[in-house]
PDB file of C-alpha atoms in Angstrom:
ATOM      1  CA  GLU A   1     -71.185 138.211 -40.989  1.00 50.00           C
ATOM      2  CA  GLU A   2     -71.452 135.520 -43.647  1.00 52.00           C
ATOM      3  CA  HIS A   3     -74.926 134.162 -44.139  1.00 57.00           C
ATOM      4  CA  GLN A   4     -75.116 130.545 -42.939  1.00 57.00           C
ATOM      5  CA  PRO A   5     -77.705 128.116 -44.305  1.00 58.00           C
ATOM      6  CA  PRO A   6     -80.411 127.276 -41.787  1.00 64.00           C
ATOM      7  CA  VAL A   7     -79.564 124.297 -39.591  1.00 61.00           C
ATOM      8  CA  GLY A   8     -82.653 122.469 -40.814  1.00 69.00           C
ATOM      9  CA  ILE A   9     -81.567 122.670 -44.459  1.00 73.00           C
ATOM     10  CA  MET A  10     -78.039 121.420 -43.668  1.00 69.00           C
ATOM     11  CA  TYR A  11     -79.486 118.531 -41.699  1.00 68.00           C
ATOM     12  CA  ALA A  12     -81.813 117.616 -44.585  1.00 75.00           C
ATOM     13  CA  LEU A  13     -78.949 117.773 -47.108  1.00 78.00           C
ATOM     14  CA  ARG A  14     -76.818 115.498 -44.932  1.00 76.00           C
ATOM     15  CA  LYS A  15     -79.690 113.027 -44.740  1.00 76.00           C
ATOM     16  CA  VAL A  16     -80.067 113.060 -48.547  1.00 79.00           C
ATOM     17  CA  VAL A  17     -76.323 112.514 -49.067  1.00 77.00           C
ATOM     18  CA  CYS A  18     -76.271 109.673 -46.558  1.00 78.00           C
ATOM     19  CA  LEU A  19     -79.327 108.087 -48.148  1.00 79.00           C
ATOM     20  CA  LEU A  20     -77.770 108.287 -51.626  1.00 77.00           C
ATOM     21  CA  ALA A  21     -74.541 106.763 -50.310  1.00 77.00           C
ATOM     22  CA  ILE A  22     -76.433 103.903 -48.687  1.00 74.00           C
ATOM     23  CA  VAL A  23     -78.501 103.245 -51.824  1.00 72.00           C
ATOM     24  CA  SER A  24     -75.421 103.385 -54.101  1.00 71.00           C
ATOM     25  CA  THR A  25     -73.381 101.104 -51.849  1.00 72.00           C
ATOM     26  CA  SER A  26     -76.267  98.651 -51.461  1.00 68.00           C
ATOM     27  CA  THR A  27     -76.844  98.571 -55.227  1.00 66.00           C
ATOM     28  CA  LEU A  28     -73.162  97.920 -55.886  1.00 66.00           C
ATOM     29  CA  LEU A  29     -73.049  95.134 -53.282  1.00 67.00           C
ATOM     30  CA  ILE A  30     -76.199  93.529 -54.727  1.00 62.00           C
ATOM     31  CA  ILE A  31     -74.723  93.581 -58.245  1.00 59.00           C
ATOM     32  CA  LEU A  32     -71.358  92.208 -57.120  1.00 63.00           C
ATOM     33  CA  PHE A  33     -72.435  89.560 -54.626  1.00 67.00           C
ATOM     34  CA  THR A  34     -75.835  88.306 -55.831  1.00 70.00           C
ATOM     35  CA  PRO A  35     -76.931  86.599 -59.081  1.00 72.00           C
ATOM     36  CA  VAL A  36     -78.836  89.675 -60.319  1.00 73.00           C
ATOM     37  CA  SER A  37     -76.531  90.019 -63.377  1.00 73.00           C
ATOM     38  CA  GLU A  38     -76.977  86.363 -64.299  1.00 76.00           C
ATOM     39  CA  PHE A  39     -80.748  86.674 -63.864  1.00 78.00           C
ATOM     40  CA  GLY A  40     -80.827  89.697 -66.176  1.00 77.00           C
ATOM     41  CA  HIS A  41     -78.951  87.857 -68.925  1.00 77.00           C
ATOM     42  CA  ARG A  42     -81.218  84.841 -68.594  1.00 81.00           C
ATOM     43  CA  LEU A  43     -84.183  87.120 -69.282  1.00 83.00           C
ATOM     44  CA  LEU A  44     -82.509  88.122 -72.556  1.00 86.00           C
ATOM     45  CA  ARG A  45     -81.558  84.590 -73.582  1.00 87.00           C
ATOM     46  CA  SER A  46     -83.308  83.281 -76.694  1.00 88.00           C
ATOM     47  CA  ASP A  47     -81.523  80.436 -78.439  1.00 89.00           C
ATOM     48  CA  ASP A  48     -82.190  77.202 -80.323  1.00 93.00           C
ATOM     49  CA  GLN A  49     -80.571  73.843 -80.882  1.00 94.00           C
ATOM     50  CA  PRO A  50     -78.436  73.759 -84.051  1.00 95.00           C
ATOM     51  CA  ILE A  51     -79.905  71.987 -87.088  1.00 95.00           C
ATOM     52  CA  PRO A  52     -78.489  71.307 -90.590  1.00 96.00           C
ATOM     53  CA  ALA A  53     -78.410  74.629 -92.446  1.00 96.00           C
ATOM     54  CA  ASP A  54     -77.346  76.254 -95.689  1.00 95.00           C
ATOM     55  CA  VAL A  55     -75.124  78.848 -94.018  1.00 96.00           C
ATOM     56  CA  ILE A  56     -73.669  79.828 -90.647  1.00 97.00           C
ATOM     57  CA  VAL A  57     -73.730  83.573 -89.918  1.00 96.00           C
ATOM     58  CA  ILE A  58     -71.317  84.683 -87.180  1.00 96.00           C
ATOM     59  CA  LEU A  59     -72.522  88.051 -85.901  1.00 93.00           C
ATOM     60  CA  SER A  60     -69.664  90.052 -84.435  1.00 87.00           C
ATOM     61  CA  SER A  61     -70.287  92.129 -81.361  1.00 80.00           C
ATOM     62  CA  SER A  62     -71.313  95.697 -82.141  1.00 60.00           C
ATOM     63  CA  MET A  63     -69.699  96.954 -78.945  1.00 56.00           C
ATOM     64  CA  PRO A  64     -66.829  99.477 -79.396  1.00 48.00           C
ATOM     65  CA  TYR A  65     -63.322  98.082 -79.505  1.00 50.00           C
ATOM     66  CA  GLY A  66     -61.074  99.193 -76.684  1.00 52.00           C
ATOM     67  CA  ASN A  67     -58.032  97.142 -77.694  1.00 56.00           C
ATOM     68  CA  PRO A  68     -55.585  99.450 -79.537  1.00 54.00           C
ATOM     69  CA  LYS A  69     -53.813  96.453 -81.129  1.00 59.00           C
ATOM     70  CA  GLY A  70     -56.909  95.637 -83.109  1.00 59.00           C
ATOM     71  CA  LEU A  71     -58.190  92.496 -81.460  1.00 71.00           C
ATOM     72  CA  PRO A  72     -61.961  92.102 -81.146  1.00 78.00           C
ATOM     73  CA  GLY A  73     -63.671  91.844 -77.792  1.00 78.00           C
ATOM     74  CA  GLN A  74     -64.316  88.645 -75.866  1.00 80.00           C
ATOM     75  CA  SER A  75     -67.907  88.442 -77.093  1.00 83.00           C
ATOM     76  CA  THR A  76     -66.802  88.311 -80.737  1.00 87.00           C
ATOM     77  CA  MET A  77     -64.156  85.704 -79.916  1.00 88.00           C
ATOM     78  CA  TYR A  78     -66.757  83.418 -78.349  1.00 89.00           C
ATOM     79  CA  ARG A  79     -69.031  83.809 -81.372  1.00 92.00           C
ATOM     80  CA  LEU A  80     -66.185  83.017 -83.757  1.00 93.00           C
ATOM     81  CA  ASP A  81     -65.274  79.849 -81.853  1.00 93.00           C
ATOM     82  CA  LYS A  82     -68.913  78.728 -81.772  1.00 95.00           C
ATOM     83  CA  GLY A  83     -69.374  79.383 -85.481  1.00 96.00           C
ATOM     84  CA  PHE A  84     -66.292  77.338 -86.319  1.00 96.00           C
ATOM     85  CA  GLU A  85     -67.492  74.554 -84.021  1.00 95.00           C
ATOM     86  CA  LEU A  86     -70.780  74.406 -85.932  1.00 97.00           C
ATOM     87  CA  TYR A  87     -68.900  74.291 -89.244  1.00 97.00           C
ATOM     88  CA  ARG A  88     -66.559  71.555 -87.989  1.00 96.00           C
ATOM     89  CA  GLU A  89     -69.535  69.475 -86.836  1.00 96.00           C
ATOM     90  CA  GLY A  90     -71.023  69.671 -90.333  1.00 96.00           C
ATOM     91  CA  PHE A  91     -74.085  71.861 -89.779  1.00 96.00           C
ATOM     92  CA  ALA A  92     -73.289  73.967 -92.885  1.00 96.00           C
ATOM     93  CA  GLU A  93     -70.577  74.333 -95.520  1.00 95.00           C
ATOM     94  CA  ILE A  94     -70.753  78.132 -95.873  1.00 96.00           C
ATOM     95  CA  VAL A  95     -69.778  80.654 -93.186  1.00 97.00           C
ATOM     96  CA  VAL A  96     -70.534  84.376 -93.264  1.00 95.00           C
ATOM     97  CA  ALA A  97     -68.351  86.558 -91.026  1.00 94.00           C
ATOM     98  CA  PHE A  98     -70.630  89.503 -90.261  1.00 89.00           C
ATOM     99  CA  GLY A  99     -68.302  92.362 -89.578  1.00 79.00           C
ATOM    100  CA  GLY A 100     -67.827  95.614 -87.810  1.00 70.00           C
ATOM    101  CA  ILE A 101     -65.886  98.833 -88.028  1.00 64.00           C
ATOM    102  CA  GLU A 102     -62.114  98.963 -88.521  1.00 63.00           C
ATOM    103  CA  MET A 103     -60.190  97.840 -85.453  1.00 61.00           C
ATOM    104  CA  GLY A 104     -57.283  99.923 -84.168  1.00 60.00           C
ATOM    105  CA  GLU A 105     -53.814  99.139 -85.455  1.00 61.00           C
ATOM    106  CA  ALA A 106     -55.024  96.060 -87.306  1.00 60.00           C
ATOM    107  CA  ARG A 107     -56.431  98.234 -90.114  1.00 70.00           C
ATOM    108  CA  LYS A 108     -59.076  95.627 -90.841  1.00 77.00           C
ATOM    109  CA  THR A 109     -62.675  95.089 -89.888  1.00 80.00           C
ATOM    110  CA  THR A 110     -63.972  92.467 -87.492  1.00 84.00           C
ATOM    111  CA  GLY A 111     -65.431  90.571 -90.447  1.00 87.00           C
ATOM    112  CA  GLU A 112     -62.052  90.465 -92.193  1.00 88.00           C
ATOM    113  CA  TRP A 113     -60.329  89.416 -88.979  1.00 88.00           C
ATOM    114  CA  MET A 114     -62.839  86.602 -88.355  1.00 92.00           C
ATOM    115  CA  ALA A 115     -62.569  85.415 -91.963  1.00 94.00           C
ATOM    116  CA  GLU A 116     -58.783  85.178 -91.656  1.00 93.00           C
ATOM    117  CA  ARG A 117     -59.071  83.161 -88.458  1.00 93.00           C
ATOM    118  CA  LEU A 118     -61.610  80.786 -90.029  1.00 96.00           C
ATOM    119  CA  VAL A 119     -59.256  80.098 -92.937  1.00 96.00           C
ATOM    120  CA  GLU A 120     -56.422  79.519 -90.456  1.00 95.00           C
ATOM    121  CA  TYR A 121     -58.667  77.059 -88.597  1.00 94.00           C
ATOM    122  CA  GLY A 122     -59.119  75.084 -91.807  1.00 95.00           C
ATOM    123  CA  VAL A 123     -62.270  76.449 -93.452  1.00 96.00           C
ATOM    124  CA  PRO A 124     -61.691  76.688 -97.242  1.00 96.00           C
ATOM    125  CA  GLU A 125     -61.350  80.315 -98.336  1.00 95.00           C
ATOM    126  CA  LYS A 126     -64.061  79.814-100.969  1.00 95.00           C
ATOM    127  CA  SER A 127     -66.492  78.886 -98.159  1.00 96.00           C
ATOM    128  CA  VAL A 128     -65.969  82.093 -96.157  1.00 96.00           C
ATOM    129  CA  PHE A 129     -67.828  85.308 -96.976  1.00 94.00           C
ATOM    130  CA  VAL A 130     -67.543  88.719 -95.308  1.00 91.00           C
ATOM    131  CA  VAL A 131     -70.134  91.423 -94.640  1.00 86.00           C
ATOM    132  CA  ASP A 132     -68.642  94.595 -93.212  1.00 80.00           C
ATOM    133  CA  ASP A 133     -70.285  97.371 -91.270  1.00 67.00           C
ATOM    134  CA  LYS A 134     -69.702 100.948 -92.229  1.00 60.00           C
ATOM    135  CA  LYS A 135     -69.366 103.604 -89.571  1.00 59.00           C
ATOM    136  CA  GLY A 136     -72.614 104.695 -87.997  1.00 56.00           C
ATOM    137  CA  SER A 137     -74.792 103.526 -85.140  1.00 58.00           C
ATOM    138  CA  ASP A 138     -77.509 102.038 -87.369  1.00 69.00           C
ATOM    139  CA  ASN A 139     -75.441 100.280 -90.019  1.00 77.00           C
ATOM    140  CA  TYR A 140     -75.232  96.981 -88.125  1.00 80.00           C
ATOM    141  CA  TYR A 141     -79.026  96.751 -88.214  1.00 85.00           C
ATOM    142  CA  HIS A 142     -79.348  97.805 -91.871  1.00 85.00           C
ATOM    143  CA  ASN A 143     -76.587  95.445 -93.023  1.00 85.00           C
ATOM    144  CA  LEU A 144     -78.251  92.539 -91.220  1.00 88.00           C
ATOM    145  CA  ILE A 145     -81.561  93.287 -92.940  1.00 89.00           C
ATOM    146  CA  ASP A 146     -79.804  93.599 -96.320  1.00 88.00           C
ATOM    147  CA  LEU A 147     -78.096  90.267 -95.705  1.00 88.00           C
ATOM    148  CA  VAL A 148     -81.241  88.247 -95.011  1.00 89.00           C
ATOM    149  CA  GLU A 149     -83.067  89.950 -97.880  1.00 88.00           C
ATOM    150  CA  GLY A 150     -80.431  88.576-100.267  1.00 84.00           C
ATOM    151  CA  ARG A 151     -78.822  91.857-101.292  1.00 81.00           C
ATOM    152  CA  TYR A 152     -75.316  90.390-100.940  1.00 82.00           C
ATOM    153  CA  TRP A 153     -75.705  86.730-101.908  1.00 82.00           C
ATOM    154  CA  ASP A 154     -78.614  84.444-102.718  1.00 81.00           C
ATOM    155  CA  PHE A 155     -78.080  82.029 -99.834  1.00 89.00           C
ATOM    156  CA  ASP A 156     -81.246  80.737 -98.201  1.00 90.00           C
ATOM    157  CA  PHE A 157     -81.149  82.608 -94.898  1.00 91.00           C
ATOM    158  CA  THR A 158     -84.395  80.980 -93.799  1.00 91.00           C
ATOM    159  CA  LYS A 159     -82.107  77.951 -93.342  1.00 93.00           C
ATOM    160  CA  ALA A 160     -79.264  79.708 -91.566  1.00 95.00           C
ATOM    161  CA  LEU A 161     -77.716  79.454 -88.118  1.00 97.00           C
ATOM    162  CA  PHE A 162     -77.195  82.931 -86.638  1.00 97.00           C
ATOM    163  CA  VAL A 163     -74.482  82.900 -83.973  1.00 96.00           C
ATOM    164  CA  THR A 164     -74.531  85.578 -81.275  1.00 93.00           C
ATOM    165  CA  THR A 165     -74.208  85.732 -77.480  1.00 88.00           C
ATOM    166  CA  VAL A 166     -76.764  85.626 -74.693  1.00 87.00           C
ATOM    167  CA  ASP A 167     -77.091  89.365 -74.186  1.00 86.00           C
ATOM    168  CA  GLN A 168     -78.070  90.113 -77.807  1.00 89.00           C
ATOM    169  CA  SER A 169     -79.943  86.938 -78.718  1.00 91.00           C
ATOM    170  CA  TYR A 170     -83.440  88.290 -77.975  1.00 93.00           C
ATOM    171  CA  ARG A 171     -82.938  91.476 -80.015  1.00 92.00           C
ATOM    172  CA  ILE A 172     -81.335  89.577 -82.925  1.00 93.00           C
ATOM    173  CA  ARG A 173     -84.261  87.151 -82.963  1.00 94.00           C
ATOM    174  CA  ARG A 174     -86.834  89.943 -83.029  1.00 93.00           C
ATOM    175  CA  ILE A 175     -84.992  91.694 -85.881  1.00 93.00           C
ATOM    176  CA  LEU A 176     -84.764  88.506 -87.939  1.00 94.00           C
ATOM    177  CA  GLU A 177     -88.408  87.615 -87.291  1.00 94.00           C
ATOM    178  CA  THR A 178     -89.409  90.689 -89.271  1.00 93.00           C
ATOM    179  CA  ARG A 179     -88.131  88.857 -92.395  1.00 92.00           C
ATOM    180  CA  ILE A 180     -87.819  85.185 -91.421  1.00 92.00           C
ATOM    181  CA  ALA A 181     -90.672  83.237 -89.836  1.00 88.00           C
ATOM    182  CA  LYS A 182     -88.523  81.014 -87.612  1.00 92.00           C
ATOM    183  CA  PRO A 183     -84.871  82.098 -87.466  1.00 94.00           C
ATOM    184  CA  THR A 184     -82.451  79.744 -85.731  1.00 96.00           C
ATOM    185  CA  ILE A 185     -80.426  81.582 -83.086  1.00 96.00           C
ATOM    186  CA  ILE A 186     -77.362  79.936 -81.569  1.00 95.00           C
ATOM    187  CA  ASP A 187     -75.854  81.387 -78.408  1.00 92.00           C
ATOM    188  CA  ALA A 188     -72.102  81.132 -78.155  1.00 89.00           C
ATOM    189  CA  GLU A 189     -70.507  80.067 -74.878  1.00 71.00           C
ATOM    190  CA  PRO A 190     -72.872  81.672 -72.347  1.00 65.00           C
ATOM    191  CA  TYR A 191     -70.116  83.312 -70.317  1.00 58.00           C
ATOM    192  CA  ALA A 192     -72.506  86.097 -69.383  1.00 57.00           C
ATOM    193  CA  LEU A 193     -74.603  83.614 -67.422  1.00 62.00           C
ATOM    194  CA  TYR A 194     -71.727  82.636 -65.144  1.00 63.00           C
ATOM    195  CA  PRO A 195     -69.519  85.681 -64.471  1.00 62.00           C
ATOM    196  CA  ASP A 196     -67.221  85.711 -61.469  1.00 67.00           C
ATOM    197  CA  TRP A 197     -68.098  88.294 -58.845  1.00 65.00           C
ATOM    198  CA  GLY A 198     -65.431  90.700 -60.088  1.00 69.00           C
ATOM    199  CA  ARG A 199     -67.075  90.963 -63.510  1.00 74.00           C
ATOM    200  CA  ARG A 200     -70.691  91.116 -62.440  1.00 77.00           C
ATOM    201  CA  PHE A 201     -70.825  94.911 -62.575  1.00 76.00           C
ATOM    202  CA  GLN A 202     -69.577  94.862 -66.194  1.00 79.00           C
ATOM    203  CA  HIS A 203     -72.192  92.272 -67.138  1.00 79.00           C
ATOM    204  CA  PHE A 204     -74.924  94.221 -65.367  1.00 82.00           C
ATOM    205  CA  ARG A 205     -73.972  97.284 -67.392  1.00 83.00           C
ATOM    206  CA  VAL A 206     -74.196  95.195 -70.593  1.00 83.00           C
ATOM    207  CA  PHE A 207     -77.653  94.021 -69.492  1.00 84.00           C
ATOM    208  CA  LEU A 208     -78.857  97.601 -68.959  1.00 86.00           C
ATOM    209  CA  ASN A 209     -77.379  98.663 -72.299  1.00 87.00           C
ATOM    210  CA  GLU A 210     -79.249  95.871 -74.070  1.00 89.00           C
ATOM    211  CA  LEU A 211     -82.519  96.810 -72.360  1.00 89.00           C
ATOM    212  CA  TYR A 212     -82.003 100.320 -73.712  1.00 90.00           C
ATOM    213  CA  GLY A 213     -81.348  98.907 -77.200  1.00 90.00           C
ATOM    214  CA  ILE A 214     -84.475  96.747 -77.120  1.00 92.00           C
ATOM    215  CA  SER A 215     -86.596  99.693 -75.963  1.00 92.00           C
ATOM    216  CA  LYS A 216     -85.151 101.877 -78.718  1.00 92.00           C
ATOM    217  CA  PHE A 217     -85.912  99.256 -81.378  1.00 92.00           C
ATOM    218  CA  TYR A 218     -89.495  98.919 -80.130  1.00 91.00           C
ATOM    219  CA  PHE A 219     -89.912 102.695 -80.323  1.00 92.00           C
ATOM    220  CA  LEU A 220     -88.433 102.847 -83.860  1.00 90.00           C
ATOM    221  CA  GLY A 221     -90.644  99.995 -85.073  1.00 91.00           C
ATOM    222  CA  ARG A 222     -87.734  97.747 -85.960  1.00 90.00           C
ATOM    223  CA  PHE A 223     -89.493  94.699 -84.568  1.00 90.00           C
ATOM    224  CA  ASP A 224     -92.523  95.224 -86.811  1.00 88.00           C
ATOM    225  CA  LYS A 225     -92.990  92.352 -89.233  1.00 81.00           C
ATOM    226  CA  VAL A 226     -92.502  93.117 -92.914  1.00 76.00           C
ATOM    227  CA  VAL A 227     -94.582  91.337 -95.550  1.00 55.00           C
ATOM    228  CA  VAL A 228     -92.235  90.226 -98.325  1.00 53.00           C
ATOM    229  CA  GLU A 229     -94.073  89.741-101.595  1.00 45.00           C
ATOM    230  CA  ASN A 230     -93.038  86.801-103.768  1.00 40.00           C
TER     231      ASN A 230
END
């Protein structure tokens, strides 16, 4: 005869499976039908009012691109629109399109794509500058540090408007504060604060991913202030 597991063990396993199913279903329902995603993004929000500046830096999203036709994600689109709005309202005459890796069939980086759109919108080509990421998980961070330290151009980045979105604004601020005493962070359209119920799970996942990123940066010491000698 085949050996059958003891009845007590089978009963305990069924209880564990049922408990996991209840917890998973409850968690999903909480994420979808309560404001927990919005609350999480509000915890990450760290933005300022725009002021006259020397340069506007539009920080593209570092999230992977899933569009095979080479269009950037929604987050980058919102940042681009906000950066152009700031330019149009006269906050600065120079715009830096801070890039990303090559996008699908477009065969161009996010920075190049944003720069082209800005020129199409009416920004003079001589007023648009591009910083591109190279492949690698840490290059976005290193390129941002190189930018504010003046290794590309000698703009005064202590008087810059850095455009990002709600989910990354806290981490961007902490990075910039290692080199700039009071960076000015501008959140693009805060769509993450008001998602419809069908997108709340996606936004909750973004929130958890950003918490992981912040924890990683703390552990690596990337929020430690650097003394820049004059």
